[in-house]
Amino acid sequence: MDYFTVSPAPHIRTQESASRIMLDVVIALIPAGIVSIFVNGVGVLWTILISIVTAVLTEYLIQKFMKKPVTINDFSAVVTGILMAYNLPPGAPWWLAVIGSFLAIALVKQLFGGLGHNFMNPALAARAILLAAWPVRMTTWVLPDAVTSATSSATPLAMMEGTWASASKLPSFLDVFLGNIGGSIGETSSVALLIGAAYLLVRKVISWRIPVTYIATTFILTVLLGGHGLYGAFYQIFLGGLILGAFYMATDYSSSPITPKGQIIMGIGCGILTAVIRIYGGYPEGVSYSILLMNVVTPLIDKYTMPKIYGEGKAHA
């Protein structure tokens, strides 16, 4: 008579599944989308929907063609589609969303084996490709009240590339916090992104280590090197894609370190690169490239921060 059931490790079980985790991320991203639609117009909704449909359809067709199990019900393609749309300008043409979502799924995710095997964030990698191919389209911002007339406007972060003496031209902190500024679809409303981030933290979908160390490092270096003082550095924390990148993309399970120490290193590295690019680079935003560069070194970070196996002896000198 069998009294015990013997099974291979791991022996600790959880009720969480990939689909539940991805659904939580979708829920967390909804507030930012709602604010963007309200501020920038209904055209943003169509961009988001087109991006999601393209991502899901691309994943379905590739998995069918490769005769692999179809996994579109795990919501990972939906998350990629939303994040891709959130990295586009509000006035972006529909075909830009299609190309971006296709590249994110086909080139960055499925080419490397699908969910859990991509070595960098799919949406950010696709954004980098779009930015290189169509730099004008990807950096043509519109004022929230002028989306229909496509009046171009510099983002506050780009305006700060000049002198802090032009602060009178910058939007108020309240406008920045609420999202009444020019910028990508998902990055403008910091309060909406933080509401979603709080949900993810409460649900324990993400850890605090990467986003907190990322934002803190960016803030400290901006204070020391940016030349705008404490308020200027604090103001910049809520500009660009820092909040979106720190909480929603740098924490991607597949492309971020799995060890606590490694996650802190990841956050610090992203913060250093973001601050350096913002302050010294010719491009005012450094979040995307910072996360992608740290994604590349994630395997190395894991290698040197992985705890020793219990009972493992020290290497001989």
PDB file of C-alpha atoms in Angstrom:
ATOM      1  CA  MET A   1       0.000   0.000   0.000  1.00  0.00           C
ATOM      2  CA  ASP A   2       1.379   3.417  -0.975  1.00  0.00           C
ATOM      3  CA  TYR A   3       1.424   5.994   1.809  1.00  0.00           C
ATOM      4  CA  PHE A   4       3.388   8.656  -0.050  1.00  0.00           C
ATOM      5  CA  THR A   5       3.293  10.149  -3.502  1.00  0.00           C
ATOM      6  CA  VAL A   6       6.798  10.764  -4.780  1.00  0.00           C
ATOM      7  CA  SER A   7       7.237  13.412  -7.483  1.00  0.00           C
ATOM      8  CA  PRO A   8      10.142  15.397  -8.913  1.00  0.00           C
ATOM      9  CA  ALA A   9      11.005  18.884  -7.688  1.00  0.00           C
ATOM     10  CA  PRO A  10       9.761  21.560  -7.251  1.00  0.00           C
ATOM     11  CA  HIS A  11       7.589  20.407  -4.363  1.00  0.00           C
ATOM     12  CA  ILE A  12       6.120  23.816  -3.477  1.00  0.00           C
ATOM     13  CA  ARG A  13       2.937  24.400  -5.442  1.00  0.00           C
ATOM     14  CA  THR A  14       1.098  27.609  -6.202  1.00  0.00           C
ATOM     15  CA  GLN A  15      -2.343  28.387  -7.542  1.00  0.00           C
ATOM     16  CA  GLU A  16      -0.911  31.083  -9.803  1.00  0.00           C
ATOM     17  CA  SER A  17      -0.665  30.334 -13.523  1.00  0.00           C
ATOM     18  CA  ALA A  18       0.861  32.172 -16.452  1.00  0.00           C
ATOM     19  CA  SER A  19      -2.588  33.185 -17.670  1.00  0.00           C
ATOM     20  CA  ARG A  20      -3.590  34.537 -14.232  1.00  0.00           C
ATOM     21  CA  ILE A  21      -0.368  36.542 -13.967  1.00  0.00           C
ATOM     22  CA  MET A  22      -0.752  37.978 -17.465  1.00  0.00           C
ATOM     23  CA  LEU A  23      -4.395  38.807 -16.793  1.00  0.00           C
ATOM     24  CA  ASP A  24      -3.290  40.748 -13.714  1.00  0.00           C
ATOM     25  CA  VAL A  25      -0.869  42.727 -15.880  1.00  0.00           C
ATOM     26  CA  VAL A  26      -3.663  43.484 -18.357  1.00  0.00           C
ATOM     27  CA  ILE A  27      -5.874  44.716 -15.500  1.00  0.00           C
ATOM     28  CA  ALA A  28      -3.023  46.868 -14.157  1.00  0.00           C
ATOM     29  CA  LEU A  29      -2.513  48.489 -17.566  1.00  0.00           C
ATOM     30  CA  ILE A  30      -6.174  49.433 -18.043  1.00  0.00           C
ATOM     31  CA  PRO A  31      -6.147  52.697 -15.994  1.00  0.00           C
ATOM     32  CA  ALA A  32      -3.355  54.195 -18.129  1.00  0.00           C
ATOM     33  CA  GLY A  33      -5.254  53.263 -21.285  1.00  0.00           C
ATOM     34  CA  ILE A  34      -8.479  54.828 -20.044  1.00  0.00           C
ATOM     35  CA  VAL A  35      -6.727  58.096 -19.167  1.00  0.00           C
ATOM     36  CA  SER A  36      -4.975  58.188 -22.545  1.00  0.00           C
ATOM     37  CA  ILE A  37      -8.252  57.628 -24.402  1.00  0.00           C
ATOM     38  CA  PHE A  38      -9.918  60.377 -22.362  1.00  0.00           C
ATOM     39  CA  VAL A  39      -7.057  62.830 -22.901  1.00  0.00           C
ATOM     40  CA  ASN A  40      -5.962  61.980 -26.442  1.00  0.00           C
ATOM     41  CA  GLY A  41      -9.187  60.852 -28.059  1.00  0.00           C
ATOM     42  CA  VAL A  42     -10.847  57.647 -29.243  1.00  0.00           C
ATOM     43  CA  GLY A  43      -8.168  57.093 -31.896  1.00  0.00           C
ATOM     44  CA  VAL A  44      -5.933  55.778 -29.119  1.00  0.00           C
ATOM     45  CA  LEU A  45      -8.445  52.996 -28.433  1.00  0.00           C
ATOM     46  CA  TRP A  46      -8.242  51.830 -32.045  1.00  0.00           C
ATOM     47  CA  THR A  47      -4.434  51.824 -31.898  1.00  0.00           C
ATOM     48  CA  ILE A  48      -4.524  49.658 -28.761  1.00  0.00           C
ATOM     49  CA  LEU A  49      -7.083  47.243 -30.231  1.00  0.00           C
ATOM     50  CA  ILE A  50      -5.206  46.938 -33.536  1.00  0.00           C
ATOM     51  CA  SER A  51      -1.986  46.239 -31.665  1.00  0.00           C
ATOM     52  CA  ILE A  52      -3.617  43.553 -29.484  1.00  0.00           C
ATOM     53  CA  VAL A  53      -5.360  41.827 -32.402  1.00  0.00           C
ATOM     54  CA  THR A  54      -2.137  41.804 -34.446  1.00  0.00           C
ATOM     55  CA  ALA A  55      -0.134  40.348 -31.551  1.00  0.00           C
ATOM     56  CA  VAL A  56      -2.666  37.599 -30.809  1.00  0.00           C
ATOM     57  CA  LEU A  57      -3.194  36.730 -34.490  1.00  0.00           C
ATOM     58  CA  THR A  58       0.566  36.619 -35.151  1.00  0.00           C
ATOM     59  CA  GLU A  59       1.130  34.264 -32.231  1.00  0.00           C
ATOM     60  CA  TYR A  60      -1.753  32.035 -33.340  1.00  0.00           C
ATOM     61  CA  LEU A  61      -0.589  31.773 -36.963  1.00  0.00           C
ATOM     62  CA  ILE A  62       3.061  31.113 -36.050  1.00  0.00           C
ATOM     63  CA  GLN A  63       2.157  28.407 -33.544  1.00  0.00           C
ATOM     64  CA  LYS A  64      -0.192  26.791 -36.070  1.00  0.00           C
ATOM     65  CA  PHE A  65       2.473  26.937 -38.784  1.00  0.00           C
ATOM     66  CA  MET A  66       5.108  25.478 -36.445  1.00  0.00           C
ATOM     67  CA  LYS A  67       2.617  22.800 -35.295  1.00  0.00           C
ATOM     68  CA  LYS A  68       3.059  23.897 -31.684  1.00  0.00           C
ATOM     69  CA  PRO A  69       0.351  24.149 -29.022  1.00  0.00           C
ATOM     70  CA  VAL A  70      -1.634  27.357 -29.420  1.00  0.00           C
ATOM     71  CA  THR A  71      -1.238  29.420 -26.250  1.00  0.00           C
ATOM     72  CA  ILE A  72      -3.067  32.640 -27.064  1.00  0.00           C
ATOM     73  CA  ASN A  73      -5.362  32.070 -24.071  1.00  0.00           C
ATOM     74  CA  ASP A  74      -2.482  32.777 -21.662  1.00  0.00           C
ATOM     75  CA  PHE A  75      -2.885  36.548 -22.296  1.00  0.00           C
ATOM     76  CA  SER A  76       0.859  37.033 -22.885  1.00  0.00           C
ATOM     77  CA  ALA A  77       0.267  38.162 -26.471  1.00  0.00           C
ATOM     78  CA  VAL A  78      -2.412  40.564 -25.213  1.00  0.00           C
ATOM     79  CA  VAL A  79       0.102  42.077 -22.762  1.00  0.00           C
ATOM     80  CA  THR A  80       2.667  42.455 -25.552  1.00  0.00           C
ATOM     81  CA  GLY A  81       0.070  44.117 -27.783  1.00  0.00           C
ATOM     82  CA  ILE A  82      -0.936  46.597 -25.087  1.00  0.00           C
ATOM     83  CA  LEU A  83       2.667  47.471 -24.214  1.00  0.00           C
ATOM     84  CA  MET A  84       3.488  47.900 -27.903  1.00  0.00           C
ATOM     85  CA  ALA A  85       0.590  50.330 -28.298  1.00  0.00           C
ATOM     86  CA  TYR A  86       1.584  52.161 -25.125  1.00  0.00           C
ATOM     87  CA  ASN A  87       5.015  52.820 -26.646  1.00  0.00           C
ATOM     88  CA  LEU A  88       3.540  54.535 -29.721  1.00  0.00           C
ATOM     89  CA  PRO A  89       2.636  58.227 -30.098  1.00  0.00           C
ATOM     90  CA  PRO A  90      -1.117  58.978 -29.870  1.00  0.00           C
ATOM     91  CA  GLY A  91      -1.191  60.038 -33.513  1.00  0.00           C
ATOM     92  CA  ALA A  92       0.662  56.971 -34.828  1.00  0.00           C
ATOM     93  CA  PRO A  93      -0.774  55.452 -38.047  1.00  0.00           C
ATOM     94  CA  TRP A  94      -2.479  52.060 -37.697  1.00  0.00           C
ATOM     95  CA  TRP A  95       0.162  50.246 -39.747  1.00  0.00           C
ATOM     96  CA  LEU A  96       2.850  51.219 -37.251  1.00  0.00           C
ATOM     97  CA  ALA A  97       0.954  49.305 -34.549  1.00  0.00           C
ATOM     98  CA  VAL A  98       0.610  46.317 -36.892  1.00  0.00           C
ATOM     99  CA  ILE A  99       4.312  46.192 -37.769  1.00  0.00           C
ATOM    100  CA  GLY A 100       5.375  46.738 -34.164  1.00  0.00           C
ATOM    101  CA  SER A 101       3.174  43.980 -32.728  1.00  0.00           C
ATOM    102  CA  PHE A 102       4.147  41.583 -35.506  1.00  0.00           C
ATOM    103  CA  LEU A 103       7.861  42.138 -34.862  1.00  0.00           C
ATOM    104  CA  ALA A 104       7.410  41.846 -31.105  1.00  0.00           C
ATOM    105  CA  ILE A 105       5.719  38.447 -31.342  1.00  0.00           C
ATOM    106  CA  ALA A 106       7.359  36.916 -34.411  1.00  0.00           C
ATOM    107  CA  LEU A 107      10.919  38.198 -34.153  1.00  0.00           C
ATOM    108  CA  VAL A 108      11.501  38.653 -30.425  1.00  0.00           C
ATOM    109  CA  LYS A 109       9.157  36.155 -28.765  1.00  0.00           C
ATOM    110  CA  GLN A 110       8.358  33.185 -31.007  1.00  0.00           C
ATOM    111  CA  LEU A 111      11.699  33.059 -32.820  1.00  0.00           C
ATOM    112  CA  PHE A 112      13.378  32.301 -29.490  1.00  0.00           C
ATOM    113  CA  GLY A 113      10.866  29.686 -28.366  1.00  0.00           C
ATOM    114  CA  GLY A 114       7.836  31.561 -27.094  1.00  0.00           C
ATOM    115  CA  LEU A 115       6.782  32.637 -23.619  1.00  0.00           C
ATOM    116  CA  GLY A 116       9.594  32.289 -21.097  1.00  0.00           C
ATOM    117  CA  HIS A 117      12.354  32.028 -23.697  1.00  0.00           C
ATOM    118  CA  ASN A 118      12.642  35.583 -25.055  1.00  0.00           C
ATOM    119  CA  PHE A 119      15.868  37.196 -23.844  1.00  0.00           C
ATOM    120  CA  MET A 120      14.564  40.762 -24.065  1.00  0.00           C
ATOM    121  CA  ASN A 121      11.253  42.515 -23.682  1.00  0.00           C
ATOM    122  CA  PRO A 122       9.349  42.023 -26.982  1.00  0.00           C
ATOM    123  CA  ALA A 123       7.524  45.362 -26.972  1.00  0.00           C
ATOM    124  CA  LEU A 124      10.672  47.366 -26.216  1.00  0.00           C
ATOM    125  CA  ALA A 125      12.709  45.526 -28.836  1.00  0.00           C
ATOM    126  CA  ALA A 126      10.009  46.203 -31.436  1.00  0.00           C
ATOM    127  CA  ARG A 127       9.877  49.849 -30.369  1.00  0.00           C
ATOM    128  CA  ALA A 128      13.628  50.176 -30.897  1.00  0.00           C
ATOM    129  CA  ILE A 129      13.242  48.769 -34.422  1.00  0.00           C
ATOM    130  CA  LEU A 130      10.372  51.141 -35.222  1.00  0.00           C
ATOM    131  CA  LEU A 131      12.345  54.079 -33.852  1.00  0.00           C
ATOM    132  CA  ALA A 132      15.287  53.217 -36.117  1.00  0.00           C
ATOM    133  CA  ALA A 133      13.069  52.688 -39.178  1.00  0.00           C
ATOM    134  CA  TRP A 134      10.603  55.562 -38.732  1.00  0.00           C
ATOM    135  CA  PRO A 135      12.225  58.065 -36.322  1.00  0.00           C
ATOM    136  CA  VAL A 136       9.986  60.968 -37.334  1.00  0.00           C
ATOM    137  CA  ARG A 137       6.765  58.971 -36.974  1.00  0.00           C
ATOM    138  CA  MET A 138       7.872  57.633 -33.592  1.00  0.00           C
ATOM    139  CA  THR A 139       8.858  61.025 -32.196  1.00  0.00           C
ATOM    140  CA  THR A 140       6.058  63.226 -33.526  1.00  0.00           C
ATOM    141  CA  TRP A 141       4.090  64.110 -30.425  1.00  0.00           C
ATOM    142  CA  VAL A 142       0.815  65.972 -30.270  1.00  0.00           C
ATOM    143  CA  LEU A 143      -0.704  68.131 -27.575  1.00  0.00           C
ATOM    144  CA  PRO A 144      -3.578  66.328 -25.801  1.00  0.00           C
ATOM    145  CA  ASP A 145      -6.090  68.916 -27.005  1.00  0.00           C
ATOM    146  CA  ALA A 146      -4.771  68.897 -30.567  1.00  0.00           C
ATOM    147  CA  VAL A 147      -4.683  65.220 -31.521  1.00  0.00           C
ATOM    148  CA  THR A 148      -7.232  65.621 -34.286  1.00  0.00           C
ATOM    149  CA  SER A 149      -5.287  68.461 -35.867  1.00  0.00           C
ATOM    150  CA  ALA A 150      -1.920  66.705 -35.280  1.00  0.00           C
ATOM    151  CA  THR A 151      -0.240  69.776 -33.835  1.00  0.00           C
ATOM    152  CA  SER A 152       3.287  68.666 -33.030  1.00  0.00           C
ATOM    153  CA  SER A 153       4.748  69.331 -29.605  1.00  0.00           C
ATOM    154  CA  ALA A 154       7.971  68.536 -27.792  1.00  0.00           C
ATOM    155  CA  THR A 155       7.656  66.339 -24.728  1.00  0.00           C
ATOM    156  CA  PRO A 156       8.542  67.961 -21.391  1.00  0.00           C
ATOM    157  CA  LEU A 157      11.610  65.708 -21.198  1.00  0.00           C
ATOM    158  CA  ALA A 158      12.826  67.002 -24.555  1.00  0.00           C
ATOM    159  CA  MET A 159      12.151  70.570 -23.441  1.00  0.00           C
ATOM    160  CA  MET A 160      14.375  69.987 -20.413  1.00  0.00           C
ATOM    161  CA  GLU A 161      17.245  69.117 -22.721  1.00  0.00           C
ATOM    162  CA  GLY A 162      17.632  72.876 -22.986  1.00  0.00           C
ATOM    163  CA  THR A 163      18.019  75.036 -19.898  1.00  0.00           C
ATOM    164  CA  TRP A 164      16.053  74.921 -16.687  1.00  0.00           C
ATOM    165  CA  ALA A 165      15.525  78.650 -17.208  1.00  0.00           C
ATOM    166  CA  SER A 166      12.764  77.706 -19.652  1.00  0.00           C
ATOM    167  CA  ALA A 167      10.789  76.102 -16.811  1.00  0.00           C
ATOM    168  CA  SER A 168       7.946  78.535 -17.379  1.00  0.00           C
ATOM    169  CA  LYS A 169       7.214  76.750 -20.663  1.00  0.00           C
ATOM    170  CA  LEU A 170       7.014  73.370 -18.998  1.00  0.00           C
ATOM    171  CA  PRO A 171       3.629  71.935 -17.972  1.00  0.00           C
ATOM    172  CA  SER A 172       2.782  71.966 -14.297  1.00  0.00           C
ATOM    173  CA  PHE A 173       3.591  68.980 -12.127  1.00  0.00           C
ATOM    174  CA  LEU A 174      -0.147  68.310 -11.821  1.00  0.00           C
ATOM    175  CA  ASP A 175      -0.478  68.063 -15.616  1.00  0.00           C
ATOM    176  CA  VAL A 176       2.530  65.735 -15.710  1.00  0.00           C
ATOM    177  CA  PHE A 177       1.139  63.574 -12.917  1.00  0.00           C
ATOM    178  CA  LEU A 178      -2.346  63.322 -14.436  1.00  0.00           C
ATOM    179  CA  GLY A 179      -1.176  62.888 -18.035  1.00  0.00           C
ATOM    180  CA  ASN A 180      -2.188  66.149 -19.687  1.00  0.00           C
ATOM    181  CA  ILE A 181       1.081  66.309 -21.652  1.00  0.00           C
ATOM    182  CA  GLY A 182       2.559  65.119 -24.934  1.00  0.00           C
ATOM    183  CA  GLY A 183       4.120  61.677 -24.998  1.00  0.00           C
ATOM    184  CA  SER A 184       3.529  58.037 -25.857  1.00  0.00           C
ATOM    185  CA  ILE A 185       0.082  56.539 -25.362  1.00  0.00           C
ATOM    186  CA  GLY A 186       0.798  54.714 -22.127  1.00  0.00           C
ATOM    187  CA  GLU A 187       3.480  56.814 -20.495  1.00  0.00           C
ATOM    188  CA  THR A 188       1.817  60.167 -19.927  1.00  0.00           C
ATOM    189  CA  SER A 189      -0.375  59.503 -16.866  1.00  0.00           C
ATOM    190  CA  SER A 190       1.899  58.663 -13.955  1.00  0.00           C
ATOM    191  CA  VAL A 191      -0.980  58.376 -11.494  1.00  0.00           C
ATOM    192  CA  ALA A 192      -2.747  55.778 -13.661  1.00  0.00           C
ATOM    193  CA  LEU A 193       0.455  53.770 -14.045  1.00  0.00           C
ATOM    194  CA  LEU A 194       1.112  53.902 -10.292  1.00  0.00           C
ATOM    195  CA  ILE A 195      -2.410  52.669  -9.558  1.00  0.00           C
ATOM    196  CA  GLY A 196      -1.750  49.670 -11.785  1.00  0.00           C
ATOM    197  CA  ALA A 197       1.694  49.169 -10.238  1.00  0.00           C
ATOM    198  CA  ALA A 198       0.168  49.127  -6.748  1.00  0.00           C
ATOM    199  CA  TYR A 199      -2.235  46.414  -7.925  1.00  0.00           C
ATOM    200  CA  LEU A 200       0.652  44.296  -9.231  1.00  0.00           C
ATOM    201  CA  LEU A 201       2.587  44.717  -5.991  1.00  0.00           C
ATOM    202  CA  VAL A 202      -0.421  43.795  -3.851  1.00  0.00           C
ATOM    203  CA  ARG A 203      -1.074  40.759  -6.041  1.00  0.00           C
ATOM    204  CA  LYS A 204       2.654  39.920  -5.749  1.00  0.00           C
ATOM    205  CA  VAL A 205       2.931  39.671  -9.518  1.00  0.00           C
ATOM    206  CA  ILE A 206       6.071  41.811  -9.382  1.00  0.00           C
ATOM    207  CA  SER A 207       8.671  42.546  -6.711  1.00  0.00           C
ATOM    208  CA  TRP A 208       9.594  46.036  -5.514  1.00  0.00           C
ATOM    209  CA  ARG A 209      13.319  45.469  -6.106  1.00  0.00           C
ATOM    210  CA  ILE A 210      13.677  46.356  -9.800  1.00  0.00           C
ATOM    211  CA  PRO A 211      11.267  49.329 -10.012  1.00  0.00           C
ATOM    212  CA  VAL A 212      12.288  50.927  -6.703  1.00  0.00           C
ATOM    213  CA  THR A 213      16.045  50.631  -7.283  1.00  0.00           C
ATOM    214  CA  TYR A 214      15.590  51.710 -10.914  1.00  0.00           C
ATOM    215  CA  ILE A 215      13.669  54.875 -10.050  1.00  0.00           C
ATOM    216  CA  ALA A 216      15.832  55.666  -6.993  1.00  0.00           C
ATOM    217  CA  THR A 217      19.071  55.340  -8.979  1.00  0.00           C
ATOM    218  CA  THR A 218      17.728  57.523 -11.787  1.00  0.00           C
ATOM    219  CA  PHE A 219      16.639  60.144  -9.253  1.00  0.00           C
ATOM    220  CA  ILE A 220      19.958  60.211  -7.366  1.00  0.00           C
ATOM    221  CA  LEU A 221      22.067  60.488 -10.522  1.00  0.00           C
ATOM    222  CA  THR A 222      19.767  63.144 -11.975  1.00  0.00           C
ATOM    223  CA  VAL A 223      20.194  65.182  -8.799  1.00  0.00           C
ATOM    224  CA  LEU A 224      23.990  64.796  -8.898  1.00  0.00           C
ATOM    225  CA  LEU A 225      24.542  65.195 -12.636  1.00  0.00           C
ATOM    226  CA  GLY A 226      21.430  66.738 -14.149  1.00  0.00           C
ATOM    227  CA  GLY A 227      21.908  70.283 -12.958  1.00  0.00           C
ATOM    228  CA  HIS A 228      18.208  70.813 -12.210  1.00  0.00           C
ATOM    229  CA  GLY A 229      18.265  70.356  -8.447  1.00  0.00           C
ATOM    230  CA  LEU A 230      16.019  68.198  -6.287  1.00  0.00           C
ATOM    231  CA  TYR A 231      12.751  69.463  -7.737  1.00  0.00           C
ATOM    232  CA  GLY A 232      13.975  69.105 -11.310  1.00  0.00           C
ATOM    233  CA  ALA A 233      15.071  65.521 -10.657  1.00  0.00           C
ATOM    234  CA  PHE A 234      11.775  64.706  -8.928  1.00  0.00           C
ATOM    235  CA  TYR A 235       9.888  66.279 -11.855  1.00  0.00           C
ATOM    236  CA  GLN A 236      11.785  64.092 -14.327  1.00  0.00           C
ATOM    237  CA  ILE A 237      10.862  60.903 -12.475  1.00  0.00           C
ATOM    238  CA  PHE A 238       7.318  61.308 -13.775  1.00  0.00           C
ATOM    239  CA  LEU A 239       8.354  62.184 -17.334  1.00  0.00           C
ATOM    240  CA  GLY A 240       8.937  59.875 -20.254  1.00  0.00           C
ATOM    241  CA  GLY A 241       8.523  56.158 -19.888  1.00  0.00           C
ATOM    242  CA  LEU A 242      10.290  55.722 -16.542  1.00  0.00           C
ATOM    243  CA  ILE A 243       7.239  54.642 -14.533  1.00  0.00           C
ATOM    244  CA  LEU A 244       5.945  52.464 -17.390  1.00  0.00           C
ATOM    245  CA  GLY A 245       9.352  50.897 -17.971  1.00  0.00           C
ATOM    246  CA  ALA A 246      10.249  50.386 -14.312  1.00  0.00           C
ATOM    247  CA  PHE A 247       7.046  48.630 -13.241  1.00  0.00           C
ATOM    248  CA  TYR A 248       5.783  46.964 -16.404  1.00  0.00           C
ATOM    249  CA  MET A 249       8.737  46.164 -18.677  1.00  0.00           C
ATOM    250  CA  ALA A 250      11.912  45.911 -16.619  1.00  0.00           C
ATOM    251  CA  THR A 251      10.072  43.372 -14.432  1.00  0.00           C
ATOM    252  CA  ASP A 252       9.335  41.016 -17.339  1.00  0.00           C
ATOM    253  CA  TYR A 253       9.865  37.485 -15.982  1.00  0.00           C
ATOM    254  CA  SER A 254      11.644  36.118 -19.036  1.00  0.00           C
ATOM    255  CA  SER A 255      14.169  38.907 -19.479  1.00  0.00           C
ATOM    256  CA  SER A 256      14.942  40.014 -15.906  1.00  0.00           C
ATOM    257  CA  PRO A 257      17.052  38.322 -13.197  1.00  0.00           C
ATOM    258  CA  ILE A 258      15.424  35.704 -10.992  1.00  0.00           C
ATOM    259  CA  THR A 259      17.538  36.274  -7.884  1.00  0.00           C
ATOM    260  CA  PRO A 260      16.794  39.097  -5.397  1.00  0.00           C
ATOM    261  CA  LYS A 261      20.354  40.393  -5.592  1.00  0.00           C
ATOM    262  CA  GLY A 262      20.259  40.193  -9.368  1.00  0.00           C
ATOM    263  CA  GLN A 263      17.024  42.193  -9.491  1.00  0.00           C
ATOM    264  CA  ILE A 264      18.616  44.975  -7.468  1.00  0.00           C
ATOM    265  CA  ILE A 265      21.612  44.969  -9.824  1.00  0.00           C
ATOM    266  CA  MET A 266      19.187  45.121 -12.752  1.00  0.00           C
ATOM    267  CA  GLY A 267      17.393  48.128 -11.265  1.00  0.00           C
ATOM    268  CA  ILE A 268      20.620  49.986 -10.511  1.00  0.00           C
ATOM    269  CA  GLY A 269      21.992  49.255 -13.984  1.00  0.00           C
ATOM    270  CA  CYS A 270      18.810  50.494 -15.680  1.00  0.00           C
ATOM    271  CA  GLY A 271      18.879  53.638 -13.525  1.00  0.00           C
ATOM    272  CA  ILE A 272      22.492  54.428 -14.366  1.00  0.00           C
ATOM    273  CA  LEU A 273      21.956  53.946 -18.096  1.00  0.00           C
ATOM    274  CA  THR A 274      18.717  55.949 -18.128  1.00  0.00           C
ATOM    275  CA  ALA A 275      20.261  58.894 -16.287  1.00  0.00           C
ATOM    276  CA  VAL A 276      23.386  58.898 -18.463  1.00  0.00           C
ATOM    277  CA  ILE A 277      21.387  58.760 -21.706  1.00  0.00           C
ATOM    278  CA  ARG A 278      18.980  61.449 -20.549  1.00  0.00           C
ATOM    279  CA  ILE A 279      21.699  63.810 -19.341  1.00  0.00           C
ATOM    280  CA  TYR A 280      24.511  63.242 -21.829  1.00  0.00           C
ATOM    281  CA  GLY A 281      22.865  61.582 -24.828  1.00  0.00           C
ATOM    282  CA  GLY A 282      21.411  63.242 -27.892  1.00  0.00           C
ATOM    283  CA  TYR A 283      18.112  61.399 -27.357  1.00  0.00           C
ATOM    284  CA  PRO A 284      16.086  62.749 -24.408  1.00  0.00           C
ATOM    285  CA  GLU A 285      14.709  59.379 -23.277  1.00  0.00           C
ATOM    286  CA  GLY A 286      16.809  56.406 -22.223  1.00  0.00           C
ATOM    287  CA  VAL A 287      14.349  53.977 -20.643  1.00  0.00           C
ATOM    288  CA  SER A 288      13.883  51.640 -23.616  1.00  0.00           C
ATOM    289  CA  TYR A 289      17.560  51.245 -24.418  1.00  0.00           C
ATOM    290  CA  SER A 290      18.503  50.933 -20.744  1.00  0.00           C
ATOM    291  CA  ILE A 291      16.130  48.023 -20.175  1.00  0.00           C
ATOM    292  CA  LEU A 292      17.149  46.305 -23.418  1.00  0.00           C
ATOM    293  CA  LEU A 293      20.846  46.572 -22.557  1.00  0.00           C
ATOM    294  CA  MET A 294      20.243  45.133 -19.086  1.00  0.00           C
ATOM    295  CA  ASN A 295      18.108  42.366 -20.621  1.00  0.00           C
ATOM    296  CA  VAL A 296      21.158  41.272 -22.599  1.00  0.00           C
ATOM    297  CA  VAL A 297      23.324  40.917 -19.481  1.00  0.00           C
ATOM    298  CA  THR A 298      20.594  39.247 -17.383  1.00  0.00           C
ATOM    299  CA  PRO A 299      22.001  35.700 -17.880  1.00  0.00           C
ATOM    300  CA  LEU A 300      25.377  36.945 -16.636  1.00  0.00           C
ATOM    301  CA  ILE A 301      23.758  38.606 -13.622  1.00  0.00           C
ATOM    302  CA  ASP A 302      21.917  35.389 -12.762  1.00  0.00           C
ATOM    303  CA  LYS A 303      25.101  33.357 -13.128  1.00  0.00           C
ATOM    304  CA  TYR A 304      27.003  35.378 -10.534  1.00  0.00           C
ATOM    305  CA  THR A 305      24.135  36.021  -8.107  1.00  0.00           C
ATOM    306  CA  MET A 306      22.687  32.516  -7.947  1.00  0.00           C
ATOM    307  CA  PRO A 307      22.977  31.184  -4.381  1.00  0.00           C
ATOM    308  CA  LYS A 308      25.140  28.126  -3.851  1.00  0.00           C
ATOM    309  CA  ILE A 309      23.416  24.780  -3.681  1.00  0.00           C
ATOM    310  CA  TYR A 310      23.144  23.453  -0.127  1.00  0.00           C
ATOM    311  CA  GLY A 311      26.112  21.217   0.604  1.00  0.00           C
ATOM    312  CA  GLU A 312      28.193  22.537  -2.279  1.00  0.00           C
ATOM    313  CA  GLY A 313      31.836  22.928  -1.279  1.00  0.00           C
ATOM    314  CA  LYS A 314      33.990  25.946  -2.001  1.00  0.00           C
ATOM    315  CA  ALA A 315      36.084  25.841  -5.125  1.00  0.00           C
ATOM    316  CA  HIS A 316      39.713  24.991  -4.512  1.00  0.00           C
ATOM    317  CA  ALA A 317      42.190  27.781  -5.103  1.00  0.00           C
TER     318      ALA A 317
END
